[in-house]
Coordinates of C-alpha atoms in Angstrom, one line a residue:
M1 CA -27.2 33.6 -15.7
S2 CA -28.4 32.7 -19.3
M3 CA -31.4 34.3 -20.8
S4 CA -34.7 32.9 -22.1
P5 CA -35.0 32.8 -25.9
A6 CA -37.5 35.6 -25.9
E7 CA -34.8 37.9 -24.3
Q8 CA -32.1 37.3 -26.9
T9 CA -31.2 39.5 -29.8
P10 CA -32.8 38.4 -33.1
A11 CA -30.5 37.3 -35.7
A12 CA -31.0 40.3 -38.1
D13 CA -30.6 42.8 -35.5
A14 CA -27.5 41.2 -34.2
A15 CA -26.0 41.1 -37.7
A16 CA -26.8 44.8 -38.3
T17 CA -24.9 46.0 -35.3
L18 CA -22.1 43.6 -35.8
R19 CA -21.5 44.6 -39.5
E20 CA -21.3 48.4 -38.4
A21 CA -19.0 47.7 -35.4
T22 CA -15.7 49.2 -35.0
F23 CA -14.7 46.6 -32.5
V24 CA -16.5 43.6 -31.0
R25 CA -16.1 42.1 -27.7
L26 CA -17.6 38.6 -27.6
R27 CA -18.0 37.1 -24.1
V28 CA -18.9 33.5 -24.1
H29 CA -20.4 30.9 -21.8
T30 CA -17.7 28.1 -21.0
S31 CA -19.6 25.4 -23.0
G32 CA -18.9 23.8 -26.3
A33 CA -21.9 25.1 -27.8
A34 CA -21.0 28.7 -27.1
V35 CA -17.5 28.7 -27.9
A36 CA -18.2 27.1 -31.3
A37 CA -20.8 29.8 -31.9
A38 CA -18.2 32.5 -31.0
G39 CA -15.9 30.8 -33.6
V40 CA -18.3 30.8 -36.3
I41 CA -19.1 34.5 -35.7
G42 CA -15.5 35.4 -35.2
R43 CA -14.6 33.8 -38.5
A44 CA -17.2 35.9 -40.2
L45 CA -16.0 38.9 -38.5
E46 CA -12.5 38.3 -39.9
T47 CA -14.0 37.9 -43.4
L48 CA -15.6 41.3 -42.9
D49 CA -12.5 42.9 -41.5
V50 CA -14.3 43.8 -38.4
P51 CA -11.7 43.6 -35.3
F52 CA -13.0 41.5 -32.4
R53 CA -11.9 39.9 -29.2
I54 CA -13.5 36.7 -27.8
R55 CA -13.2 35.5 -24.0
A56 CA -14.7 32.5 -22.5
T57 CA -15.5 33.7 -19.0
E58 CA -18.7 34.6 -16.8
A59 CA -16.8 37.8 -15.6
P60 CA -17.9 41.1 -17.1
D61 CA -15.8 42.9 -19.7
T62 CA -14.5 46.4 -19.7
T63 CA -15.5 48.2 -22.9
A64 CA -14.9 51.5 -24.7
N65 CA -17.8 53.8 -25.6
D66 CA -17.6 52.7 -29.3
D67 CA -17.2 49.0 -28.7
V68 CA -20.0 46.4 -29.2
A69 CA -20.4 44.2 -26.4
A70 CA -21.9 40.9 -27.1
V71 CA -22.5 37.8 -24.9
V72 CA -23.2 34.2 -26.1
G73 CA -25.0 31.9 -24.0
L74 CA -25.0 34.4 -21.0
S75 CA -27.2 37.0 -19.9
D76 CA -25.6 40.5 -19.4
A77 CA -28.1 43.7 -19.0
D78 CA -25.1 45.9 -19.9
A79 CA -24.4 44.2 -23.2
D80 CA -25.5 45.4 -26.7
L81 CA -26.4 41.9 -27.9
E82 CA -27.3 38.8 -26.2
L83 CA -26.9 35.8 -28.5
D84 CA -28.0 32.2 -28.3
P85 CA -25.3 29.7 -29.4
R86 CA -27.8 27.9 -31.7
D87 CA -28.3 31.2 -33.7
A88 CA -24.8 31.5 -34.9
V89 CA -25.1 30.1 -38.1
T90 CA -28.4 32.4 -38.9
V91 CA -26.4 35.6 -37.7
V92 CA -23.4 34.8 -39.9
R93 CA -25.6 34.2 -43.0
E94 CA -27.3 37.5 -42.2
L95 CA -23.9 39.1 -42.5
G96 CA -23.7 37.6 -46.0
V97 CA -20.9 35.1 -45.0
D98 CA -21.0 31.2 -45.4
P99 CA -20.4 29.6 -41.7
D100 CA -17.6 27.1 -41.5
P101 CA -19.7 23.9 -41.7
V102 CA -17.5 21.8 -39.5
V103 CA -17.4 24.3 -36.5
A104 CA -21.0 25.1 -37.1
L105 CA -21.9 21.3 -37.0
A106 CA -19.8 20.9 -34.0
G107 CA -21.4 23.6 -32.2
Q108 CA -24.9 22.4 -33.0
Y109 CA -24.0 18.9 -31.8
A110 CA -22.7 20.3 -28.4
A111 CA -26.0 22.1 -28.2
G112 CA -28.0 19.1 -29.0
V113 CA -29.3 20.6 -32.3
S114 CA -30.0 18.4 -35.4
P115 CA -28.9 20.0 -38.6
E116 CA -31.0 17.9 -40.7
D117 CA -33.6 20.6 -41.7
D118 CA -30.6 23.1 -42.6
T119 CA -30.0 21.6 -46.1
D120 CA -27.5 24.4 -46.9
L121 CA -25.3 23.5 -43.9
V122 CA -25.7 19.9 -44.5
D123 CA -24.6 20.3 -48.3
A124 CA -21.8 22.5 -47.4
A125 CA -20.5 19.9 -44.9
R126 CA -20.8 17.1 -47.5
D127 CA -18.8 19.6 -49.9
V128 CA -15.9 19.3 -47.5
G129 CA -16.0 15.6 -46.8
V130 CA -18.3 15.1 -43.9
E131 CA -20.0 11.9 -44.2
S132 CA -22.2 9.8 -41.8
R133 CA -20.8 6.2 -40.9
P134 CA -21.1 3.5 -38.3
G135 CA -19.0 3.6 -35.3
V136 CA -18.4 6.1 -32.5
A137 CA -18.0 9.9 -32.1
V138 CA -14.4 10.3 -31.0
P139 CA -11.8 13.0 -31.9
T140 CA -8.9 10.8 -32.6
A141 CA -8.0 8.0 -35.1
D142 CA -6.6 5.9 -32.1
L143 CA -9.8 4.4 -30.9
A144 CA -8.4 3.4 -27.5
D145 CA -7.4 7.0 -26.8
G146 CA -10.9 8.1 -27.9
L147 CA -12.9 5.7 -25.9
A148 CA -10.8 6.3 -22.8
H149 CA -11.1 10.1 -22.8
T150 CA -14.6 10.7 -24.4
T151 CA -16.9 12.4 -22.1
L152 CA -19.9 11.8 -24.3
V153 CA -20.3 8.4 -22.3
H154 CA -19.3 7.0 -19.1
A155 CA -18.4 3.2 -19.2
S156 CA -15.8 0.7 -17.5
F157 CA -13.1 1.8 -19.9
S158 CA -13.5 5.6 -19.3
A159 CA -10.3 7.3 -18.2
D160 CA -8.5 3.8 -18.6
K161 CA -6.8 3.6 -21.9
E162 CA -5.3 0.1 -21.0
R163 CA -8.8 -1.2 -20.5
A164 CA -10.0 0.3 -23.7
Q165 CA -7.1 -1.4 -25.6
A166 CA -7.9 -4.6 -24.1
I167 CA -11.6 -4.7 -24.9
L168 CA -10.9 -3.5 -28.4
A169 CA -8.4 -6.2 -28.8
E170 CA -11.0 -8.8 -28.0
L171 CA -12.9 -7.6 -31.3
S172 CA -10.0 -8.5 -33.5
L173 CA -10.3 -5.3 -35.6
P174 CA -8.7 -5.0 -39.0
A175 CA -5.8 -2.5 -39.4
E176 CA -8.1 -0.2 -41.7
L177 CA -11.6 -0.2 -40.1
D178 CA -14.5 -1.0 -42.5
A179 CA -18.3 -0.5 -41.7
G180 CA -18.5 -3.9 -40.1
A181 CA -15.6 -3.1 -37.7
H182 CA -17.1 0.3 -37.0
K183 CA -20.3 -1.4 -36.1
R184 CA -18.8 -3.9 -33.7
V185 CA -17.0 -1.0 -31.8
A186 CA -20.4 0.8 -31.5
S187 CA -22.0 -2.4 -30.2
L188 CA -19.4 -2.7 -27.6
V189 CA -19.5 0.9 -26.5
A190 CA -23.6 0.7 -26.3
L191 CA -23.2 -2.6 -24.1
D192 CA -20.6 -1.4 -22.0
A193 CA -22.2 1.9 -21.2
T194 CA -25.6 0.6 -20.5
G195 CA -24.3 -2.5 -18.3
D196 CA -23.7 -2.8 -14.6
G197 CA -24.5 0.5 -12.6
A198 CA -26.2 2.3 -15.7
T199 CA -29.7 3.7 -15.4
P200 CA -32.5 3.2 -18.1
R201 CA -31.6 6.8 -19.2
A202 CA -28.1 5.4 -20.3
V203 CA -29.9 3.5 -23.2
S204 CA -30.9 6.8 -24.9
A205 CA -27.9 8.8 -23.7
V206 CA -25.4 6.4 -25.4
E207 CA -27.0 7.0 -28.7
R208 CA -25.3 10.4 -28.8
V209 CA -22.0 8.8 -29.3
L210 CA -23.0 6.3 -31.9
H211 CA -23.4 6.8 -35.9
P212 CA -20.9 9.8 -36.1
D213 CA -20.3 12.2 -38.9
A214 CA -16.7 11.6 -39.9
T215 CA -14.6 14.7 -40.8
P216 CA -11.6 13.3 -42.8
N217 CA -10.5 16.8 -43.7
G218 CA -11.2 18.5 -40.4
P219 CA -9.1 18.9 -37.4
F220 CA -10.6 16.0 -35.5
A221 CA -12.1 12.5 -36.7
T222 CA -15.6 13.2 -36.1
V223 CA -18.2 16.2 -35.6
G224 CA -19.0 14.8 -32.2
G225 CA -15.5 14.3 -31.4
F226 CA -14.8 18.1 -32.1
A227 CA -17.7 19.0 -30.1
D228 CA -16.5 16.8 -27.0
V229 CA -12.9 18.5 -27.3
L230 CA -14.4 22.1 -27.4
D231 CA -16.9 21.3 -24.4
A232 CA -13.8 20.0 -22.4
T233 CA -11.2 22.2 -23.4
V234 CA -13.2 25.4 -22.7
R235 CA -13.8 24.3 -19.3
E236 CA -10.0 23.5 -18.7
T237 CA -8.1 26.1 -20.9
P238 CA -10.6 28.5 -22.4
G239 CA -8.1 30.4 -24.5
V240 CA -7.2 27.2 -26.3
A241 CA -10.6 26.5 -27.0
V242 CA -11.1 29.9 -28.5
A243 CA -8.1 29.6 -30.7
L244 CA -9.3 26.1 -31.7
A245 CA -12.8 27.3 -32.6
L246 CA -11.3 30.1 -34.7
G247 CA -9.2 27.6 -36.8
H248 CA -5.8 28.4 -35.2
D249 CA -3.3 25.5 -34.6
A250 CA -4.4 24.5 -31.2
R251 CA -5.3 20.8 -31.8
D252 CA -2.5 19.2 -29.7
A253 CA -3.0 21.5 -26.7
A254 CA -6.8 21.1 -27.0
L255 CA -6.5 17.2 -26.9
D256 CA -4.1 17.4 -23.8
A257 CA -6.9 19.6 -22.1
W258 CA -9.4 17.1 -23.1
R259 CA -7.7 14.1 -21.8
D260 CA -7.0 15.9 -18.5
H261 CA -10.8 16.8 -18.3
A262 CA -11.8 13.3 -18.9
R263 CA -9.4 11.6 -16.4
A264 CA -10.7 14.2 -13.7
T265 CA -14.3 13.9 -14.2
H266 CA -14.6 10.2 -14.8
A267 CA -12.4 9.6 -11.7
A268 CA -14.5 12.0 -9.7
L269 CA -17.7 10.3 -10.7
R270 CA -16.6 6.9 -9.7
E271 CA -15.1 8.1 -6.4
A272 CA -18.1 10.6 -5.4
T273 CA -20.2 10.0 -2.3
T274 CA -23.9 10.0 -3.4
G275 CA -27.3 11.0 -2.0
R276 CA -30.9 10.6 -3.2
Y277 CA -33.5 13.0 -2.5
E278 CA -37.1 13.7 -4.3
R279 CA -36.3 14.6 -7.7
L280 CA -32.6 15.3 -6.9
Y281 CA -29.4 13.2 -7.0
V282 CA -26.4 14.7 -5.3
L283 CA -22.7 13.8 -5.6
S284 CA -20.0 15.1 -3.3
C285 CA -16.6 15.2 -5.3
D286 CA -13.1 16.2 -4.5
L287 CA -13.0 19.0 -7.2
S288 CA -13.0 22.8 -7.1
S289 CA -13.6 23.4 -10.9
P290 CA -17.3 24.5 -11.8
G291 CA -16.6 23.0 -15.3
R292 CA -15.3 19.7 -14.2
L293 CA -18.3 19.6 -11.7
A294 CA -20.8 20.3 -14.7
T295 CA -19.3 17.5 -16.6
V296 CA -19.5 15.1 -13.6
A297 CA -23.2 16.1 -13.0
R298 CA -24.0 15.6 -16.8
L299 CA -22.4 12.1 -16.9
A300 CA -24.1 11.1 -13.6
R301 CA -27.5 12.4 -15.1
D302 CA -27.1 10.4 -18.2
F303 CA -25.6 7.2 -16.9
R304 CA -25.9 6.9 -13.2
S305 CA -28.7 9.0 -11.7
P306 CA -31.9 7.5 -10.9
E307 CA -33.3 11.2 -10.7
P308 CA -33.8 13.7 -13.5
T309 CA -31.8 16.5 -11.7
V310 CA -28.2 16.1 -10.6
L311 CA -26.3 18.4 -8.1
A312 CA -22.4 17.9 -8.0
V313 CA -20.7 19.7 -5.1
G314 CA -17.0 20.0 -4.7
T315 CA -14.9 22.5 -2.7
G316 CA -16.1 26.1 -3.3
A317 CA -18.0 25.2 -6.4
A318 CA -21.0 23.1 -7.4
A319 CA -23.0 22.2 -10.6
L320 CA -26.6 21.5 -11.3
V321 CA -28.0 19.6 -14.3
S322 CA -31.3 18.3 -15.5
T323 CA -32.7 16.3 -18.3
G324 CA -34.6 19.4 -19.6
P325 CA -35.0 23.0 -18.9
S326 CA -35.9 23.4 -15.3
G327 CA -35.0 27.0 -14.1
L328 CA -31.8 25.8 -12.7
D329 CA -30.0 29.0 -13.3
E330 CA -32.6 30.9 -11.2
Q331 CA -32.6 28.0 -8.5
L332 CA -28.9 28.2 -8.0
A333 CA -29.2 32.1 -8.0
A334 CA -31.6 31.8 -5.2
A335 CA -29.4 29.3 -3.5
A336 CA -26.4 31.6 -3.8
T337 CA -28.2 34.2 -1.6
E338 CA -28.4 31.7 1.3
L339 CA -24.7 31.1 1.1
G340 CA -23.0 34.3 1.7
D341 CA -20.4 35.3 -0.8
A342 CA -21.6 33.1 -3.5
S343 CA -22.6 33.6 -7.3
A344 CA -24.2 31.5 -9.8
T345 CA -24.5 31.4 -13.8
G346 CA -25.6 29.1 -16.4
S347 CA -28.9 28.1 -18.2
P348 CA -32.2 26.6 -17.3
E349 CA -30.8 23.0 -17.9
E350 CA -27.2 23.5 -16.6
A351 CA -25.9 26.0 -14.0
T352 CA -22.8 26.4 -11.8
L353 CA -22.3 28.0 -8.4
R354 CA -19.1 29.5 -6.8
F355 CA -19.1 29.9 -2.9
D356 CA -16.7 30.3 0.1
P357 CA -14.4 27.0 0.1
S358 CA -15.1 27.0 3.9
V359 CA -18.9 26.3 3.2
E360 CA -19.6 22.7 3.9
P361 CA -21.2 20.6 1.0
K362 CA -24.3 19.7 3.2
S363 CA -25.0 23.5 3.4
V364 CA -25.0 23.8 -0.4
V365 CA -27.3 20.6 -0.7
T366 CA -29.7 22.1 2.0
A367 CA -29.7 25.5 0.0
V368 CA -30.5 24.0 -3.2
R369 CA -33.2 21.6 -1.8
E370 CA -34.8 24.6 -0.1
V371 CA -35.2 26.7 -3.3
R372 CA -36.3 23.7 -5.3
R373 CA -39.3 22.9 -3.0

């Protein structure tokens, strides 16, 4: 379960501990924000010649007596450090190291943080070629591929590259996209994502994919696209996501995981059986991955749900998300006690649950509704 900000280790204290460590074990939440933060910290530790290991998992780690155990985006009473992903840049600066600006920006994007007030980070990003432009935040130069597999929006072209190609063809785009062409693509995406079946919340949710920061010298086409790949990949193949965040050559493997994640989650959202309760929208999906269910729930919250909180239930797993911090980690932890051999983890605005696959989805829904009363 994730911690409240008050429980987390201050950046200066974290840096002091990391600087003197003989070995650091970083255990991170399976989210794009947390794995990007671990990448920023890991790169700094490399610069300082401090040995480390990063694992993206909810499972506790075994440590030696002289190891420093740190968790990012998680709560662990036995850990030496509990770090908020949003503090990674500050921690690294306290270590006397400049954070990698593209990875740092991708992490902040994934965490929903605007870097506008961090002039040093913005200036460093500009120095490596990052620039704002019209268009959409996808990771690939191939727009049809990007639109079909982004998990930042849910639209008619989601998980359907042929449809994405067809609607892009209607725009008669030039071979080299200029500002006007990028604007036409952005308008198409905005209209499609807020059209038939979308809820009023989709109008604001779709803005996240518009007006991207382009990264011509980065591993992906845009900062938002990089964040999307990290978030999808860490839920599919955590080791690849960690390698990517650390700057290793994992781009192709990450894009494959991103595409797999998108196809599975968009299809599950379309095919889900739904139910509506007071302040809760429920989807029953044919999925067993907590990470995939979390993405389904988030997409439903942003583009399909008439309620602010969404529960996606699969086989042996479920995910609960909301429009803001609502104590969801505590709610699922309480629900887990009603479901026998079950466990929950996450944050106040996104949490996941594992339970025995023999448990019926309706029992999970009942348990969650009871603890939310």
